[in-house]
PDB file of C-alpha atoms in Angstrom:
ATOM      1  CA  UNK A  18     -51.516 -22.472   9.991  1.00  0.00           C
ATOM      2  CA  UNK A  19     -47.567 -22.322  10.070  1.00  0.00           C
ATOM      3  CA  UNK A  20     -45.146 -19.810  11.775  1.00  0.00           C
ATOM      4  CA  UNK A  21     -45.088 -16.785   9.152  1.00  0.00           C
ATOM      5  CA  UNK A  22     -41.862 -15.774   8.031  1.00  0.00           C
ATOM      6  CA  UNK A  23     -40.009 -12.632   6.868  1.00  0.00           C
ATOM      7  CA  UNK A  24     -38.432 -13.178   3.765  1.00  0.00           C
ATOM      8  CA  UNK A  25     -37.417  -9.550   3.191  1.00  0.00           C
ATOM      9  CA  UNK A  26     -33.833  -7.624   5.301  1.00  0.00           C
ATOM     10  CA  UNK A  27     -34.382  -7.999   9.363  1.00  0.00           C
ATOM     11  CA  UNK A  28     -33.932  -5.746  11.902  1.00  0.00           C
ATOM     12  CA  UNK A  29     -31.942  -8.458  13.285  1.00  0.00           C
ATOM     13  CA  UNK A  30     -29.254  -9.107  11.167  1.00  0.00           C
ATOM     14  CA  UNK A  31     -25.967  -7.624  13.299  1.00  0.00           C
ATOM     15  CA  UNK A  32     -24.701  -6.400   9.591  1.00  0.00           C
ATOM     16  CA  UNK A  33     -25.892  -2.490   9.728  1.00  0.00           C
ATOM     17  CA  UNK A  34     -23.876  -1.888   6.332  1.00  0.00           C
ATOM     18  CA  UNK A  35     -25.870  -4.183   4.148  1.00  0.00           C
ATOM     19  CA  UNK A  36     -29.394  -5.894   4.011  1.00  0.00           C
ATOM     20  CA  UNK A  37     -27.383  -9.093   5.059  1.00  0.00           C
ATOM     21  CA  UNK A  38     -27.286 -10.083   1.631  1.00  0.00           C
ATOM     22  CA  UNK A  39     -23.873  -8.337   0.525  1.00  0.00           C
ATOM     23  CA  UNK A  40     -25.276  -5.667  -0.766  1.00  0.00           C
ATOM     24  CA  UNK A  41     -24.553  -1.750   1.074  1.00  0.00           C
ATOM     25  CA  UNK A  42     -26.920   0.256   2.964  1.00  0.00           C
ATOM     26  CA  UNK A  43     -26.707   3.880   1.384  1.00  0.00           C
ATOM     27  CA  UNK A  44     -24.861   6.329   3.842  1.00  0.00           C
ATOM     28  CA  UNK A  45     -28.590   7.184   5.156  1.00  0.00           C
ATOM     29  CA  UNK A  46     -29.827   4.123   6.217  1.00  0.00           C
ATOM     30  CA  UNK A  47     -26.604   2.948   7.608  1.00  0.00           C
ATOM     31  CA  UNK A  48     -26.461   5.599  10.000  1.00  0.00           C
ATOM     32  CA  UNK A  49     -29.665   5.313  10.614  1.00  0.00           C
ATOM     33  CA  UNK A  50     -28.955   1.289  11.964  1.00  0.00           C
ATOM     34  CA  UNK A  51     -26.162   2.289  13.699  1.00  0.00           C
ATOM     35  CA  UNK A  52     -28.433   4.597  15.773  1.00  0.00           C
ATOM     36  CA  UNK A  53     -30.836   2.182  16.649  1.00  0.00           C
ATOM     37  CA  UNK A  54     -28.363  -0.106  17.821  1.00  0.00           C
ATOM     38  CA  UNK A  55     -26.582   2.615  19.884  1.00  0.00           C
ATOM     39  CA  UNK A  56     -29.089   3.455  21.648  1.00  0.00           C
ATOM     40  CA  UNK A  57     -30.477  -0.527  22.538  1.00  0.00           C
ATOM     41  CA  UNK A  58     -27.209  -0.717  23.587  1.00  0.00           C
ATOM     42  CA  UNK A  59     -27.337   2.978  26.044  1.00  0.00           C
ATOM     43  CA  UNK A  60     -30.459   2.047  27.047  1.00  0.00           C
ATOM     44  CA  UNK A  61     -29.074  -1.162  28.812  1.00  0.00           C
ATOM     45  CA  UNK A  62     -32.155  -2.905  27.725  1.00  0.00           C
ATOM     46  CA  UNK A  63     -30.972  -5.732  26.518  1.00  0.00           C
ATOM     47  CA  UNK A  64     -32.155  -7.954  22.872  1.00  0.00           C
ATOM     48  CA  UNK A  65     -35.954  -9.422  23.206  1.00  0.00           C
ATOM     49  CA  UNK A  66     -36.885 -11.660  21.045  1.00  0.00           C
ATOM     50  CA  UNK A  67     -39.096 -11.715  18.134  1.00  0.00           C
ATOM     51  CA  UNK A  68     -42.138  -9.081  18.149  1.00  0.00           C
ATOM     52  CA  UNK A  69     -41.072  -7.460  21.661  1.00  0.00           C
ATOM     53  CA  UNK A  70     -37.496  -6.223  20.187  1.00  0.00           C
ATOM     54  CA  UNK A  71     -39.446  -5.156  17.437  1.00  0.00           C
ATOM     55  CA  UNK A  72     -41.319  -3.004  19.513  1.00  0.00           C
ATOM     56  CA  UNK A  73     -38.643  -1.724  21.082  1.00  0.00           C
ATOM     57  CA  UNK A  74     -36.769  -0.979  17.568  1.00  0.00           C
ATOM     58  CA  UNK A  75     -39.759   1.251  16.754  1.00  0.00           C
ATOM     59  CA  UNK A  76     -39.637   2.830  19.720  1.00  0.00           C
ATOM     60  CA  UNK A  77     -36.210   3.749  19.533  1.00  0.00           C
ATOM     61  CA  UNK A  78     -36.780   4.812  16.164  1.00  0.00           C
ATOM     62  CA  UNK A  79     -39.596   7.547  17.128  1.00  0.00           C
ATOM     63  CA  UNK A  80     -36.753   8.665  19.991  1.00  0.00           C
ATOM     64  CA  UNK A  81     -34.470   9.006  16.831  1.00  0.00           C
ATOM     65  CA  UNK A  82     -37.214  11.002  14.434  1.00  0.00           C
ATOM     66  CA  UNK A  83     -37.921  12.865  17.696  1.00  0.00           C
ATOM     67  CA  UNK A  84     -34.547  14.353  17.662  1.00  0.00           C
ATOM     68  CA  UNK A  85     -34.112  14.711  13.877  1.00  0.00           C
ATOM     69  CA  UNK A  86     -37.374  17.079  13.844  1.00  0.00           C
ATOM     70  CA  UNK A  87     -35.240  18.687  16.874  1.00  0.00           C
ATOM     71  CA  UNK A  88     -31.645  18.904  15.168  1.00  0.00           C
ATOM     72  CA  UNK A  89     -33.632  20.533  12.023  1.00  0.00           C
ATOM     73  CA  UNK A  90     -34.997  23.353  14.278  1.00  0.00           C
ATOM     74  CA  UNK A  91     -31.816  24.314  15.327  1.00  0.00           C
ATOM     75  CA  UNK A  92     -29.818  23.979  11.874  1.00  0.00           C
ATOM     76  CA  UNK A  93     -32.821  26.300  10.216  1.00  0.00           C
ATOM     77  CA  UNK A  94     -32.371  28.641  12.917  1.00  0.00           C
ATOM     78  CA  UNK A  95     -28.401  28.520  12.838  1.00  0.00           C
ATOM     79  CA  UNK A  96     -28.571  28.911   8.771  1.00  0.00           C
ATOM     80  CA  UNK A  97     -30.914  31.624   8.626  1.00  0.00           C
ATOM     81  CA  UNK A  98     -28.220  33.697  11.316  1.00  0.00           C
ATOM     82  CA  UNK A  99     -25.599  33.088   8.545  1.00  0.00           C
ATOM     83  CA  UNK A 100     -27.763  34.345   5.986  1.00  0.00           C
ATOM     84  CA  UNK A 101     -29.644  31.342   4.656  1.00  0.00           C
ATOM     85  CA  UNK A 102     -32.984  31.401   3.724  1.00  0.00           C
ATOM     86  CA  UNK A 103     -36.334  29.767   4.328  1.00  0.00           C
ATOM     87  CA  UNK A 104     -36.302  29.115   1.242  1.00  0.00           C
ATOM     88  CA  UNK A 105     -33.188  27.161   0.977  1.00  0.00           C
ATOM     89  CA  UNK A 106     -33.759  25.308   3.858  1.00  0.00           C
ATOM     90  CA  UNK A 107     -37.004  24.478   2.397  1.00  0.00           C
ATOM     91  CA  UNK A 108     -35.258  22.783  -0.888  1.00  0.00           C
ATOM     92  CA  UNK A 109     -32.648  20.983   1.227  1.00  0.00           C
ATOM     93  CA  UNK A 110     -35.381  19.006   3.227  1.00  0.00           C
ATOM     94  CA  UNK A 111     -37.878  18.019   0.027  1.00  0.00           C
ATOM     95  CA  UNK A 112     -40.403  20.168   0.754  1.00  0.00           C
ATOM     96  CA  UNK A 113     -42.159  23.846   0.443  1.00  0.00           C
ATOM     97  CA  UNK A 114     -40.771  26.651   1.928  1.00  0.00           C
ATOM     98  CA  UNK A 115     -44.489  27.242   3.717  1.00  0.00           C
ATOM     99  CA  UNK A 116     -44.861  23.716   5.385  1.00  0.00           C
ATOM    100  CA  UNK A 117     -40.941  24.306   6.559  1.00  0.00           C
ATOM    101  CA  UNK A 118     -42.185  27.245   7.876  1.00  0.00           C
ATOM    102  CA  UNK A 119     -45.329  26.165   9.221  1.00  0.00           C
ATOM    103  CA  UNK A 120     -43.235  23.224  11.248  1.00  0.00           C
ATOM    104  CA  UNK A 121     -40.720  25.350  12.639  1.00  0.00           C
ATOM    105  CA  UNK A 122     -41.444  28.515  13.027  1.00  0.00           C
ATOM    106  CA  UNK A 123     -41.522  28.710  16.366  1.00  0.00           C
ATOM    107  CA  UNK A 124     -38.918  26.583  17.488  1.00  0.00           C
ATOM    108  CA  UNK A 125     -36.924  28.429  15.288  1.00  0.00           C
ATOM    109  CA  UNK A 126     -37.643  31.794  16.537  1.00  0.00           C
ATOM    110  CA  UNK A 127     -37.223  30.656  20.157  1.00  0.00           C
ATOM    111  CA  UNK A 128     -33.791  29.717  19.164  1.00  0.00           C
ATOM    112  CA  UNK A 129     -32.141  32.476  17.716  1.00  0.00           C
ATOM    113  CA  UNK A 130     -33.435  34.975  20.503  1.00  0.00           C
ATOM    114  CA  UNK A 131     -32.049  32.552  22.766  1.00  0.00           C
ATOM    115  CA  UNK A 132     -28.389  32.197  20.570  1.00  0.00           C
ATOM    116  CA  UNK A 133     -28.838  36.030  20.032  1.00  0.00           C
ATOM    117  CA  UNK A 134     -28.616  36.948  23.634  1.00  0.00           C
ATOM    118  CA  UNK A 135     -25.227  37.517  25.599  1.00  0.00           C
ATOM    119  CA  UNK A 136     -26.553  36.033  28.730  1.00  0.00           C
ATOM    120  CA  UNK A 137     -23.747  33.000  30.270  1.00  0.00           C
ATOM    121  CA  UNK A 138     -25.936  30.261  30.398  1.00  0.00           C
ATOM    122  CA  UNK A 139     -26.883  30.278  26.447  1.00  0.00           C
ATOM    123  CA  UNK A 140     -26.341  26.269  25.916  1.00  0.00           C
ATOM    124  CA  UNK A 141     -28.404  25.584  29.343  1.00  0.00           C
ATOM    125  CA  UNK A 142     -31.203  27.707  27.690  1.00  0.00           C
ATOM    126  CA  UNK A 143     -30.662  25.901  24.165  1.00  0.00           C
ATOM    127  CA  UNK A 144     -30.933  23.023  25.978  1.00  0.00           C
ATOM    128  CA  UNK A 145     -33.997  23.531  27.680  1.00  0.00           C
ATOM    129  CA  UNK A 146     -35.673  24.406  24.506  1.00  0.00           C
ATOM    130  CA  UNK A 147     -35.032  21.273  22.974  1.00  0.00           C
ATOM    131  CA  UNK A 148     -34.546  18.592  25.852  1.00  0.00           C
ATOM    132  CA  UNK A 149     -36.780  20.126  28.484  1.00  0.00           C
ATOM    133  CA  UNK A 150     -36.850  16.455  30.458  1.00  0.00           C
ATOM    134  CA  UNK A 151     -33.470  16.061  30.077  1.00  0.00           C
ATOM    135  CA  UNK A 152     -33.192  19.622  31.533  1.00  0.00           C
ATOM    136  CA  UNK A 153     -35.057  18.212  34.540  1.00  0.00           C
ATOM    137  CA  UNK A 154     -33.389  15.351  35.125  1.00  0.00           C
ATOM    138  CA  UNK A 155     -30.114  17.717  35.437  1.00  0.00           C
ATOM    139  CA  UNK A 156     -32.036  19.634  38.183  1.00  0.00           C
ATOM    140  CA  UNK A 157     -33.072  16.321  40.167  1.00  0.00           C
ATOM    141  CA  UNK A 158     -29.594  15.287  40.129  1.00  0.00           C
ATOM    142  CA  UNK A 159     -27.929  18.326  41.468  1.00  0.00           C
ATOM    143  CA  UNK A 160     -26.125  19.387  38.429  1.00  0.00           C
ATOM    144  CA  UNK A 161     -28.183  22.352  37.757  1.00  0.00           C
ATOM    145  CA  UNK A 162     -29.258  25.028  40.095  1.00  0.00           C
ATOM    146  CA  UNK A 163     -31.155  28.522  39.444  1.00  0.00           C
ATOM    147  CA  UNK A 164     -29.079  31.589  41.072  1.00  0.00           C
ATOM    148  CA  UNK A 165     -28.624  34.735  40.920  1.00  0.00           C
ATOM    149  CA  UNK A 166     -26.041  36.442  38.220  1.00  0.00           C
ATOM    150  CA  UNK A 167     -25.635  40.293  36.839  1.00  0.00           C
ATOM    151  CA  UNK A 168     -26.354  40.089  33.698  1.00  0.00           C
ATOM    152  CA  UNK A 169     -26.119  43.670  31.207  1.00  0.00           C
ATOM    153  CA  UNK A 170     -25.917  45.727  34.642  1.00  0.00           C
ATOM    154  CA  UNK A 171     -28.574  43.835  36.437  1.00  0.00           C
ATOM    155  CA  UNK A 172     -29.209  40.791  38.272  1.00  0.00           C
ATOM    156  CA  UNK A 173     -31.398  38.512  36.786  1.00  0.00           C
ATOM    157  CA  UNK A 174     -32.136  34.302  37.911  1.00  0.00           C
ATOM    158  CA  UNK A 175     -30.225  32.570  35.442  1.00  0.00           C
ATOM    159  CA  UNK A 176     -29.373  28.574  35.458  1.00  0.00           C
ATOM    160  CA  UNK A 177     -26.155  27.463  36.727  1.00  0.00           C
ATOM    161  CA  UNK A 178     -23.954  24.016  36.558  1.00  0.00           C
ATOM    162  CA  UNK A 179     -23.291  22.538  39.583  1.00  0.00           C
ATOM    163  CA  UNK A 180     -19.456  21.110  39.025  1.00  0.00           C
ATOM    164  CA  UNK A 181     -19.090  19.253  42.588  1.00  0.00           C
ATOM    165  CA  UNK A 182     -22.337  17.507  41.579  1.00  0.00           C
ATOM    166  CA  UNK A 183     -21.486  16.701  38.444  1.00  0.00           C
ATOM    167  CA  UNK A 184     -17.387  15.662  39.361  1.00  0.00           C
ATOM    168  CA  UNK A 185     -19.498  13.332  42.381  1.00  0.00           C
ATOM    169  CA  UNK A 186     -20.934  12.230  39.856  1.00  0.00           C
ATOM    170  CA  UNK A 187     -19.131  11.205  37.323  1.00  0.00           C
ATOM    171  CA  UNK A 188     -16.961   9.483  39.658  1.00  0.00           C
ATOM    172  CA  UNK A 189     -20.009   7.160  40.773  1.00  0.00           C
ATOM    173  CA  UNK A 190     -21.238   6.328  37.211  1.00  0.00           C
ATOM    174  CA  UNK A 191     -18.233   5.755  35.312  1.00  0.00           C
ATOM    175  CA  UNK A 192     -19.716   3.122  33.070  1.00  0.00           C
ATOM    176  CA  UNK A 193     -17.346  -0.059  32.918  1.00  0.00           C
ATOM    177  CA  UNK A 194     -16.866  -1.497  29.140  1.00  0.00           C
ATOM    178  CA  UNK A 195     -18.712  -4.288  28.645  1.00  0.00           C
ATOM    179  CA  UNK A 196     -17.271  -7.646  26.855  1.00  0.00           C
ATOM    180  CA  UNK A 197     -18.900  -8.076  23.227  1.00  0.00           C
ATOM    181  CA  UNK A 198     -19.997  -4.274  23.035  1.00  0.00           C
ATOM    182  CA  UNK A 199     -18.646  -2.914  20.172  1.00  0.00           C
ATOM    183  CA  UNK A 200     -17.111   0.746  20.758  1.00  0.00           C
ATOM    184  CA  UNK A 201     -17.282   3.055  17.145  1.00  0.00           C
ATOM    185  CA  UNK A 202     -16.594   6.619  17.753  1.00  0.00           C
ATOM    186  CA  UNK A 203     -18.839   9.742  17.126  1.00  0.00           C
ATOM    187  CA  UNK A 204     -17.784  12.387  14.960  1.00  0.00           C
ATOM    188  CA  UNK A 205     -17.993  15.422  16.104  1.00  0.00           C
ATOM    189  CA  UNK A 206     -19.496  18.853  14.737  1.00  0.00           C
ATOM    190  CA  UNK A 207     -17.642  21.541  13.412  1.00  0.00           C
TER     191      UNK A 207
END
């Protein structure tokens, strides 16, 4: 029995505008591509060959669903504080306004008591919510610590940046571009 081949668009063609056959990605699915290769290239694992980079495309694909479910949480919760509904939210994402609900309830929730409160270190808490092992990784490295802080006429433990950690830091691991890396920018939010 022969080698079996794939006759349909491969993950690796380097072409993530088109299907390698001249004809466009929509928007979508080229952002999507452009993802996956951004974060190969971040990981600084580099290309495998044949089923093994495979592997590791669907891997960095569930990384990449794994913050989309993540990035909805905290658009729902940021829509219904301007006004929005569940309801609304339900129709932009293609499906009922009870499995929205059911999905992200209580991520959502979490989130706007955390973006309702006045406390200082808001975006640390956000943070935690969403990227606890990122969170963690901050505290092993120095660049968080937990002190105390008054807070509303009290003092309460609150989580605080580190910026001599994070300036010693930065100064170690300034990444050096790398020949043949391609560098596209990242648009930011508004």
């Amino acid at each position: 029995m022969g080698e079996q081949r794939w006759a349909g668009p491969s993950h690796f063609a380097d072409q993530p505008a088109s299907y390698g056959d001249g004809l466009d990605l929509p928007l979508g699915a080229r952002v999507l591509r452009e993802a996956m290769r951004r974060l190969r290239d971040l990981s600084g694992r580099p290309r495998a060959e044949g089923t093994e980079e495979l592997v590791h495309a669907l891997e960095r694909l569930r990384a990449i669903e794994r913050e989309v479910k993540l990035e909805r949480a905290l658009l729902i919760a940021e829509l219904l504080a301007h006004g929005g509904t569940w309801q609304r939210a339900a129709e932009a994402c293609g499906c009922t306004k009870q499995a929205l609900h059911r999905a992200f309830q209580d991520k959502v929730n979490t989130l706007s008591s955390i973006c309702k409160d006045s406390a200082p270190e808001k975006p640390l808490r956000v943070m935690m919510a969403l990227h606890p092992q990122g969170v963690d990784h901050l505290f092993q490295k120095g660049h968080l610590q937990v002190g105390p802080q008054r807070v509303k006429g009290g003092i309460r433990l609150v989580m605080q940046r580190v910026p001599p950690a994070i300036a010693a830091d930065a100064k170690i691991a300034a990444p050096r571009p790398q020949p043949g890396l391609r560098s596209v920018p990242i648009p930011r939010r508004r």
